Every structure is written in C-alpha cells, then in structure tokens.
Amino acid sequence: MSGGTHTIQYGDTTIAYDLSYAPRKTLAISVAPDLRVRVTAPPDTDLDAIAAKVRQRAPWILRQRRELARYLPATPPRQYRSGETHRYLGRQYRLHVVAGEPAVVGLTRGWLHVTTPDTDDTERVRQLLDGWYDTRARRVFPERLRAMLPRFTTVDVTEPALVIRPLEARWGSCSGAGTVTLNVRLIQAPKPHIDYVVVHELCHLVEHNHSKRFYALLDRMLPDWREQRRALNELALG
C-alpha cells in the first residue's frame, strides 16, 4: 500500500489528493474546507483503480472546490497602483503609474509604465494593462504556435485557427472543428510553459481526448511536458 499525495490530470487541470487506507468496503472521496481532496480506500486497492475513480469524480471535485472557495478568506485584490508586480513572459515587472496623455503602456528596464490622465482611476489602469497583455498575446502566441508546428509534420497537422481570449478554468482548448483557443493570461508565463499548452492542444488535433494514445503523442512531441505542466500550475498568475 502507498498512501501520501498523488495526482491525476483532468483536461488541463491537475488534481492532487491525499490517499489513506482504512478497513472499509468502498472508496470514499471528500473535499475539505481548505480545498484539499482526501481519498480513503479499502486496503490493497490498486493505485490505478484509485486514480481512475478520482478522475471519474473530477467534475464533482471541481464543483465542490468552487463552492467551498466562496467561503475561503478573500485574496486581496490588485490595486493597480504603482509598486505592484505584474508578470510578462515569466518575469516580474514593477508597475509604475504616471499622469499624462496619451494613455499608453510601456515596458522598460524591469518596469511596466502606465501613462493615464487620472492615476486614481484604477479601473482605467486595469483596462490599459489588459489591453496591453492582449496585444502582446496576439503577437507571441502565433509565433509559438508556428514554432511548435514542425514537430507535427509526421502526423500531418497543419496550422489551425487560433483564438485568444480569457478562459475561466483552463489554459487552452481545442474544438471539434480544429480551432485552438488559448487563455490570454498565458502571456504572463514563460515561453516554455506557453509551448506546453500549444503542443497539448495541437496533440488534440490528432487525438481528441485524453487517451493513452494522446499522452503517447504528447510524450513524443514534448518529452518534458510533465515538468512544464507542473511549473505552470504552480505559477501564480494575476
């Protein structure tokens, strides 16, 4: 028997769970108020069978987490004032908001400079930053997509349509029609993390679900994908 912490992958979401064994006939899954997932299994239950059950219950686990998260202490919201740090391509930049016109965002020497007529209008600062991130994403993401495509020549994948927009609960998706959608927040992550999401979605153009064939293809196209996925999921992006 092997208790401790284990993980399963559900789409682009990694779910960690604390496993323990007890003299019982059925496997139990619960989500604690601190959002930790706990699994109690009968003695000698096969680890693969436990993982399969957790993956089967993943939609319920995620719903429970969302509900319980409403009762956690609120994370202090961003103030969009000078001194905050914001990420771009994995690096942290200090925010510098100054009064002036025209309203513009610039990146120089470790600083994100935002010029706006009213520095107290933090909603306008947020909008300017969001627009800047969106513009950068529309420049960087197509470049990373084209950089990854040559890996797929042996499986006859051509450049798909690319959509860039905010996504609530995932880094990317691939539609049945072959359109790849990337979360604009990925522009805050290092390029190797962006490449992982791009390759993941390109693999879905060949294998449309998370089957063994899908993961075998992902292993071929990006051997270090597990490391990139872990690092991305641990990265705090605003």
C-alpha atoms as a printed R data frame, in Angstrom:
    type eleno elety resid chain resno       x      y       z
1   ATOM     1    CA   MET     A     1   0.000  0.000   0.000
2   ATOM     2    CA   SER     A     2   1.176  3.541  -0.803
3   ATOM     3    CA   GLY     A     3  -0.592  6.418   0.887
4   ATOM     4    CA   GLY     A     4   0.553 10.029   0.686
5   ATOM     5    CA   THR     A     5  -0.182 12.583  -2.006
6   ATOM     6    CA   HIS     A     6  -0.979 11.560  -5.580
7   ATOM     7    CA   THR     A     7  -2.191 13.466  -8.646
8   ATOM     8    CA   ILE     A     8  -4.367 12.884 -11.675
9   ATOM     9    CA   GLN     A     9  -4.797 15.013 -14.774
10  ATOM    10    CA   TYR     A    10  -8.298 16.083 -15.803
11  ATOM    11    CA   GLY     A    11  -8.093 18.032 -19.033
12  ATOM    12    CA   ASP     A    12  -5.670 20.864 -18.280
13  ATOM    13    CA   THR     A    13  -6.286 20.691 -14.522
14  ATOM    14    CA   THR     A    14  -4.043 18.782 -12.112
15  ATOM    15    CA   ILE     A    15  -5.909 17.423  -9.080
16  ATOM    16    CA   ALA     A    16  -3.808 16.410  -6.085
17  ATOM    17    CA   TYR     A    17  -5.334 14.120  -3.477
18  ATOM    18    CA   ASP     A    18  -4.246 12.758  -0.099
19  ATOM    19    CA   LEU     A    19  -4.631  8.993  -0.066
20  ATOM    20    CA   SER     A    20  -5.105  6.849   3.023
21  ATOM    21    CA   TYR     A    21  -6.330  3.307   3.622
22  ATOM    22    CA   ALA     A    22  -8.961  2.108   6.080
23  ATOM    23    CA   PRO     A    23 -10.901 -1.127   6.719
24  ATOM    24    CA   ARG     A    24 -13.886 -0.319   4.547
25  ATOM    25    CA   LYS     A    25 -15.584 -1.883   1.520
26  ATOM    26    CA   THR     A    26 -15.845  1.129  -0.775
27  ATOM    27    CA   LEU     A    27 -13.660  4.058  -1.769
28  ATOM    28    CA   ALA     A    28 -14.599  7.488  -0.386
29  ATOM    29    CA   ILE     A    29 -13.689 10.881  -1.829
30  ATOM    30    CA   SER     A    30 -14.187 14.155   0.031
31  ATOM    31    CA   VAL     A    31 -13.168 17.789  -0.364
32  ATOM    32    CA   ALA     A    32 -12.131 19.556   2.848
33  ATOM    33    CA   PRO     A    33 -12.936 23.207   3.614
34  ATOM    34    CA   ASP     A    34  -9.324 24.096   2.759
35  ATOM    35    CA   LEU     A    35  -9.987 22.570  -0.721
36  ATOM    36    CA   ARG     A    36  -7.737 19.538  -0.144
37  ATOM    37    CA   VAL     A    37  -9.035 16.350  -1.735
38  ATOM    38    CA   ARG     A    38  -8.998 13.286   0.515
39  ATOM    39    CA   VAL     A    39  -9.381  9.712  -0.669
40  ATOM    40    CA   THR     A    40  -9.917  6.789   1.688
41  ATOM    41    CA   ALA     A    41  -9.636  3.368   0.068
42  ATOM    42    CA   PRO     A    42 -10.055 -0.241   1.200
43  ATOM    43    CA   PRO     A    43  -6.759 -1.981   1.963
44  ATOM    44    CA   ASP     A    44  -4.787 -3.229  -1.051
45  ATOM    45    CA   THR     A    45  -6.839 -1.215  -3.570
46  ATOM    46    CA   ASP     A    46  -4.874 -0.874  -6.794
47  ATOM    47    CA   LEU     A    47  -3.424  2.628  -7.266
48  ATOM    48    CA   ASP     A    48  -4.504  2.747 -10.916
49  ATOM    49    CA   ALA     A    49  -8.063  1.897  -9.888
50  ATOM    50    CA   ILE     A    50  -7.999  4.692  -7.300
51  ATOM    51    CA   ALA     A    51  -6.701  7.188  -9.851
52  ATOM    52    CA   ALA     A    52  -9.398  6.124 -12.322
53  ATOM    53    CA   LYS     A    53 -12.089  6.683  -9.703
54  ATOM    54    CA   VAL     A    54 -10.730 10.129  -8.796
55  ATOM    55    CA   ARG     A    55 -10.635 11.045 -12.491
56  ATOM    56    CA   GLN     A    56 -14.225  9.847 -12.886
57  ATOM    57    CA   ARG     A    57 -15.279 12.061  -9.969
58  ATOM    58    CA   ALA     A    58 -13.220 15.038 -11.162
59  ATOM    59    CA   PRO     A    59 -16.235 17.139 -12.290
60  ATOM    60    CA   TRP     A    60 -17.804 16.717  -8.835
61  ATOM    61    CA   ILE     A    61 -14.480 17.514  -7.125
62  ATOM    62    CA   LEU     A    62 -14.082 20.730  -9.111
63  ATOM    63    CA   ARG     A    63 -17.679 21.776  -8.370
64  ATOM    64    CA   GLN     A    64 -17.105 21.175  -4.653
65  ATOM    65    CA   ARG     A    65 -13.917 23.213  -4.738
66  ATOM    66    CA   ARG     A    66 -15.644 26.123  -6.454
67  ATOM    67    CA   GLU     A    67 -18.422 26.083  -3.887
68  ATOM    68    CA   LEU     A    68 -16.075 25.854  -0.900
69  ATOM    69    CA   ALA     A    69 -13.777 28.527  -2.335
70  ATOM    70    CA   ARG     A    70 -16.586 31.027  -1.796
71  ATOM    71    CA   TYR     A    71 -16.042 30.686   1.935
72  ATOM    72    CA   LEU     A    72 -12.254 30.987   1.974
73  ATOM    73    CA   PRO     A    73 -10.668 34.269   3.080
74  ATOM    74    CA   ALA     A    74 -10.639 36.566   0.093
75  ATOM    75    CA   THR     A    75  -7.318 37.153  -1.657
76  ATOM    76    CA   PRO     A    76  -6.520 40.864  -1.549
77  ATOM    77    CA   PRO     A    77  -7.496 42.219  -4.966
78  ATOM    78    CA   ARG     A    78  -4.997 44.004  -7.149
79  ATOM    79    CA   GLN     A    79  -4.987 47.745  -6.598
80  ATOM    80    CA   TYR     A    80  -3.447 48.704  -9.959
81  ATOM    81    CA   ARG     A    81  -1.242 51.284  -8.319
82  ATOM    82    CA   SER     A    82   2.464 51.969  -8.523
83  ATOM    83    CA   GLY     A    83   4.601 49.393  -6.748
84  ATOM    84    CA   GLU     A    84   2.632 46.241  -7.585
85  ATOM    85    CA   THR     A    85   4.349 43.467  -9.507
86  ATOM    86    CA   HIS     A    86   2.891 42.022 -12.701
87  ATOM    87    CA   ARG     A    87   4.269 39.178 -14.824
88  ATOM    88    CA   TYR     A    88   5.105 39.126 -18.504
89  ATOM    89    CA   LEU     A    89   6.621 36.014 -20.118
90  ATOM    90    CA   GLY     A    90   7.544 34.703 -16.700
91  ATOM    91    CA   ARG     A    91   9.390 37.760 -15.451
92  ATOM    92    CA   GLN     A    92   8.042 40.075 -12.768
93  ATOM    93    CA   TYR     A    93   7.842 43.791 -13.514
94  ATOM    94    CA   ARG     A    94   7.106 46.617 -11.113
95  ATOM    95    CA   LEU     A    95   4.094 48.751 -12.020
96  ATOM    96    CA   HIS     A    96   4.684 52.497 -12.418
97  ATOM    97    CA   VAL     A    97   1.560 54.611 -12.980
98  ATOM    98    CA   VAL     A    98   2.097 58.222 -14.015
99  ATOM    99    CA   ALA     A    99  -0.244 61.037 -15.025
100 ATOM   100    CA   GLY     A   100  -0.173 62.107 -18.657
101 ATOM   101    CA   GLU     A   101  -1.511 61.704 -22.166
102 ATOM   102    CA   PRO     A   102  -1.911 59.753 -24.326
103 ATOM   103    CA   ALA     A   103  -2.903 56.720 -22.276
104 ATOM   104    CA   VAL     A   104  -0.262 54.092 -23.034
105 ATOM   105    CA   VAL     A   105   1.568 51.102 -21.535
106 ATOM   106    CA   GLY     A   106   5.296 50.540 -21.985
107 ATOM   107    CA   LEU     A   107   7.849 48.010 -20.781
108 ATOM   108    CA   THR     A   108  11.349 49.211 -19.915
109 ATOM   109    CA   ARG     A   109  14.122 48.037 -17.588
110 ATOM   110    CA   GLY     A   110  12.063 45.942 -15.213
111 ATOM   111    CA   TRP     A   111   9.133 48.374 -15.097
112 ATOM   112    CA   LEU     A   112   5.641 48.329 -16.562
113 ATOM   113    CA   HIS     A   113   4.913 52.007 -17.158
114 ATOM   114    CA   VAL     A   114   1.271 53.051 -17.455
115 ATOM   115    CA   THR     A   115   0.514 56.604 -18.512
116 ATOM   116    CA   THR     A   116  -3.065 57.728 -17.907
117 ATOM   117    CA   PRO     A   117  -4.790 61.090 -17.373
118 ATOM   118    CA   ASP     A   118  -6.032 60.119 -13.889
119 ATOM   119    CA   THR     A   119  -3.772 57.871 -11.786
120 ATOM   120    CA   ASP     A   120  -6.612 57.384  -9.277
121 ATOM   121    CA   ASP     A   121  -8.786 55.761 -11.945
122 ATOM   122    CA   THR     A   122  -7.516 52.246 -11.217
123 ATOM   123    CA   GLU     A   123 -10.205 50.647 -13.378
124 ATOM   124    CA   ARG     A   124  -8.759 52.510 -16.355
125 ATOM   125    CA   VAL     A   125  -5.270 51.305 -15.384
126 ATOM   126    CA   ARG     A   126  -6.589 47.727 -15.318
127 ATOM   127    CA   GLN     A   127  -8.185 48.151 -18.743
128 ATOM   128    CA   LEU     A   128  -4.956 49.538 -20.179
129 ATOM   129    CA   LEU     A   129  -2.936 46.637 -18.773
130 ATOM   130    CA   ASP     A   130  -5.456 44.068 -20.008
131 ATOM   131    CA   GLY     A   131  -5.333 45.606 -23.466
132 ATOM   132    CA   TRP     A   132  -1.533 45.581 -23.437
133 ATOM   133    CA   TYR     A   133  -1.468 41.900 -22.415
134 ATOM   134    CA   ASP     A   134  -3.967 41.079 -25.167
135 ATOM   135    CA   THR     A   135  -1.863 42.863 -27.786
136 ATOM   136    CA   ARG     A   136   1.279 41.043 -26.669
137 ATOM   137    CA   ALA     A   137  -0.516 37.692 -26.639
138 ATOM   138    CA   ARG     A   138  -1.669 38.219 -30.240
139 ATOM   139    CA   ARG     A   139   1.950 38.746 -31.217
140 ATOM   140    CA   VAL     A   140   3.595 35.992 -29.144
141 ATOM   141    CA   PHE     A   141   1.060 33.134 -29.313
142 ATOM   142    CA   PRO     A   142   1.019 32.808 -33.129
143 ATOM   143    CA   GLU     A   143   4.838 32.821 -33.056
144 ATOM   144    CA   ARG     A   144   4.891 29.972 -30.511
145 ATOM   145    CA   LEU     A   145   2.247 28.060 -32.474
146 ATOM   146    CA   ARG     A   146   4.324 28.253 -35.651
147 ATOM   147    CA   ALA     A   147   7.469 27.341 -33.733
148 ATOM   148    CA   MET     A   148   5.840 24.145 -32.438
149 ATOM   149    CA   LEU     A   149   4.143 23.067 -35.684
150 ATOM   150    CA   PRO     A   150   7.252 21.490 -37.306
151 ATOM   151    CA   ARG     A   151   7.177 18.833 -34.573
152 ATOM   152    CA   PHE     A   152   3.886 17.592 -36.044
153 ATOM   153    CA   THR     A   153   4.931 17.079 -39.661
154 ATOM   154    CA   THR     A   154   4.919 13.292 -39.248
155 ATOM   155    CA   VAL     A   155   1.272 13.320 -38.145
156 ATOM   156    CA   ASP     A   156   0.078 15.728 -40.849
157 ATOM   157    CA   VAL     A   157  -1.064 18.607 -38.618
158 ATOM   158    CA   THR     A   158  -1.488 21.955 -40.360
159 ATOM   159    CA   GLU     A   159  -1.745 25.379 -38.738
160 ATOM   160    CA   PRO     A   160  -5.143 25.655 -37.020
161 ATOM   161    CA   ALA     A   161  -7.302 28.721 -36.490
162 ATOM   162    CA   LEU     A   162  -6.209 30.434 -33.258
163 ATOM   163    CA   VAL     A   163  -8.491 32.245 -30.811
164 ATOM   164    CA   ILE     A   164  -7.079 34.256 -27.884
165 ATOM   165    CA   ARG     A   165  -9.398 35.226 -25.056
166 ATOM   166    CA   PRO     A   166  -9.838 34.963 -21.269
167 ATOM   167    CA   LEU     A   167 -10.704 31.453 -20.075
168 ATOM   168    CA   GLU     A   168 -12.056 30.826 -16.599
169 ATOM   169    CA   ALA     A   169 -10.747 27.384 -15.713
170 ATOM   170    CA   ARG     A   170  -8.242 26.198 -18.325
171 ATOM   171    CA   TRP     A   171  -5.154 27.294 -20.198
172 ATOM   172    CA   GLY     A   172  -6.371 26.220 -23.608
173 ATOM   173    CA   SER     A   173  -8.846 24.163 -25.575
174 ATOM   174    CA   CYS     A   174  -9.291 22.572 -28.984
175 ATOM   175    CA   SER     A   175 -12.702 22.439 -30.631
176 ATOM   176    CA   GLY     A   176 -14.045 19.555 -32.660
177 ATOM   177    CA   ALA     A   177 -13.694 21.782 -35.730
178 ATOM   178    CA   GLY     A   178  -9.967 22.140 -35.037
179 ATOM   179    CA   THR     A   179  -9.843 25.667 -33.597
180 ATOM   180    CA   VAL     A   180  -7.259 26.164 -30.851
181 ATOM   181    CA   THR     A   181  -8.156 28.634 -28.090
182 ATOM   182    CA   LEU     A   182  -5.510 29.958 -25.699
183 ATOM   183    CA   ASN     A   183  -6.061 31.783 -22.431
184 ATOM   184    CA   VAL     A   184  -4.737 35.345 -22.745
185 ATOM   185    CA   ARG     A   185  -3.310 35.061 -19.196
186 ATOM   186    CA   LEU     A   186  -0.711 32.645 -20.567
187 ATOM   187    CA   ILE     A   187   1.201 35.687 -21.809
188 ATOM   188    CA   GLN     A   188   2.319 36.117 -18.201
189 ATOM   189    CA   ALA     A   189   4.002 32.678 -18.204
190 ATOM   190    CA   PRO     A   190   7.483 31.765 -19.531
191 ATOM   191    CA   LYS     A   191   7.633 30.699 -23.166
192 ATOM   192    CA   PRO     A   192   8.338 27.005 -22.346
193 ATOM   193    CA   HIS     A   193   5.045 26.912 -20.414
194 ATOM   194    CA   ILE     A   194   3.220 28.530 -23.345
195 ATOM   195    CA   ASP     A   195   4.796 25.964 -25.667
196 ATOM   196    CA   TYR     A   196   3.500 23.149 -23.458
197 ATOM   197    CA   VAL     A   197  -0.097 24.388 -23.752
198 ATOM   198    CA   VAL     A   198   0.285 24.911 -27.502
199 ATOM   199    CA   VAL     A   199   1.670 21.391 -28.008
200 ATOM   200    CA   HIS     A   200  -1.041 19.933 -25.758
201 ATOM   201    CA   GLU     A   201  -3.757 21.481 -27.911
202 ATOM   202    CA   LEU     A   202  -2.038 20.561 -31.182
203 ATOM   203    CA   CYS     A   203  -1.987 16.945 -29.992
204 ATOM   204    CA   HIS     A   204  -5.769 17.183 -29.690
205 ATOM   205    CA   LEU     A   205  -5.948 17.774 -33.430
206 ATOM   206    CA   VAL     A   206  -4.787 14.159 -33.739
207 ATOM   207    CA   GLU     A   207  -6.198 12.574 -30.582
208 ATOM   208    CA   HIS     A   208  -9.406 14.255 -29.485
209 ATOM   209    CA   ASN     A   209  -9.499 13.028 -25.875
210 ATOM   210    CA   HIS     A   210  -7.037 12.247 -23.097
211 ATOM   211    CA   SER     A   211  -6.470  8.649 -24.114
212 ATOM   212    CA   LYS     A   212  -3.266  6.625 -23.822
213 ATOM   213    CA   ARG     A   213  -2.592  7.467 -27.473
214 ATOM   214    CA   PHE     A   214  -2.904 11.167 -26.686
215 ATOM   215    CA   TYR     A   215  -0.319 11.009 -23.898
216 ATOM   216    CA   ALA     A   216   1.977  8.852 -26.017
217 ATOM   217    CA   LEU     A   217   1.829 11.522 -28.729
218 ATOM   218    CA   LEU     A   218   2.445 14.269 -26.169
219 ATOM   219    CA   ASP     A   219   5.476 12.358 -24.889
220 ATOM   220    CA   ARG     A   220   6.854 12.278 -28.442
221 ATOM   221    CA   MET     A   221   6.199 15.916 -29.191
222 ATOM   222    CA   LEU     A   222   7.292 17.385 -25.846
223 ATOM   223    CA   PRO     A   223   9.179 14.926 -23.608
224 ATOM   224    CA   ASP     A   224   9.361 17.356 -20.648
225 ATOM   225    CA   TRP     A   225   5.648 18.242 -20.719
226 ATOM   226    CA   ARG     A   226   5.039 16.965 -17.180
227 ATOM   227    CA   GLU     A   227   7.632 19.341 -15.779
228 ATOM   228    CA   GLN     A   228   6.221 22.260 -17.772
229 ATOM   229    CA   ARG     A   229   2.656 21.457 -16.690
230 ATOM   230    CA   ARG     A   230   3.627 21.259 -13.017
231 ATOM   231    CA   ALA     A   231   5.531 24.536 -13.142
232 ATOM   232    CA   LEU     A   232   2.685 26.288 -14.964
233 ATOM   233    CA   ASN     A   233   0.070 25.092 -12.497
234 ATOM   234    CA   GLU     A   234   2.216 26.315  -9.605
235 ATOM   235    CA   LEU     A   235   2.735 29.748 -11.128
236 ATOM   236    CA   ALA     A   236   0.601 32.484  -9.587
237 ATOM   237    CA   LEU     A   237  -0.817 34.487 -12.490
238 ATOM   238    CA   GLY     A   238  -2.978 37.532 -11.934
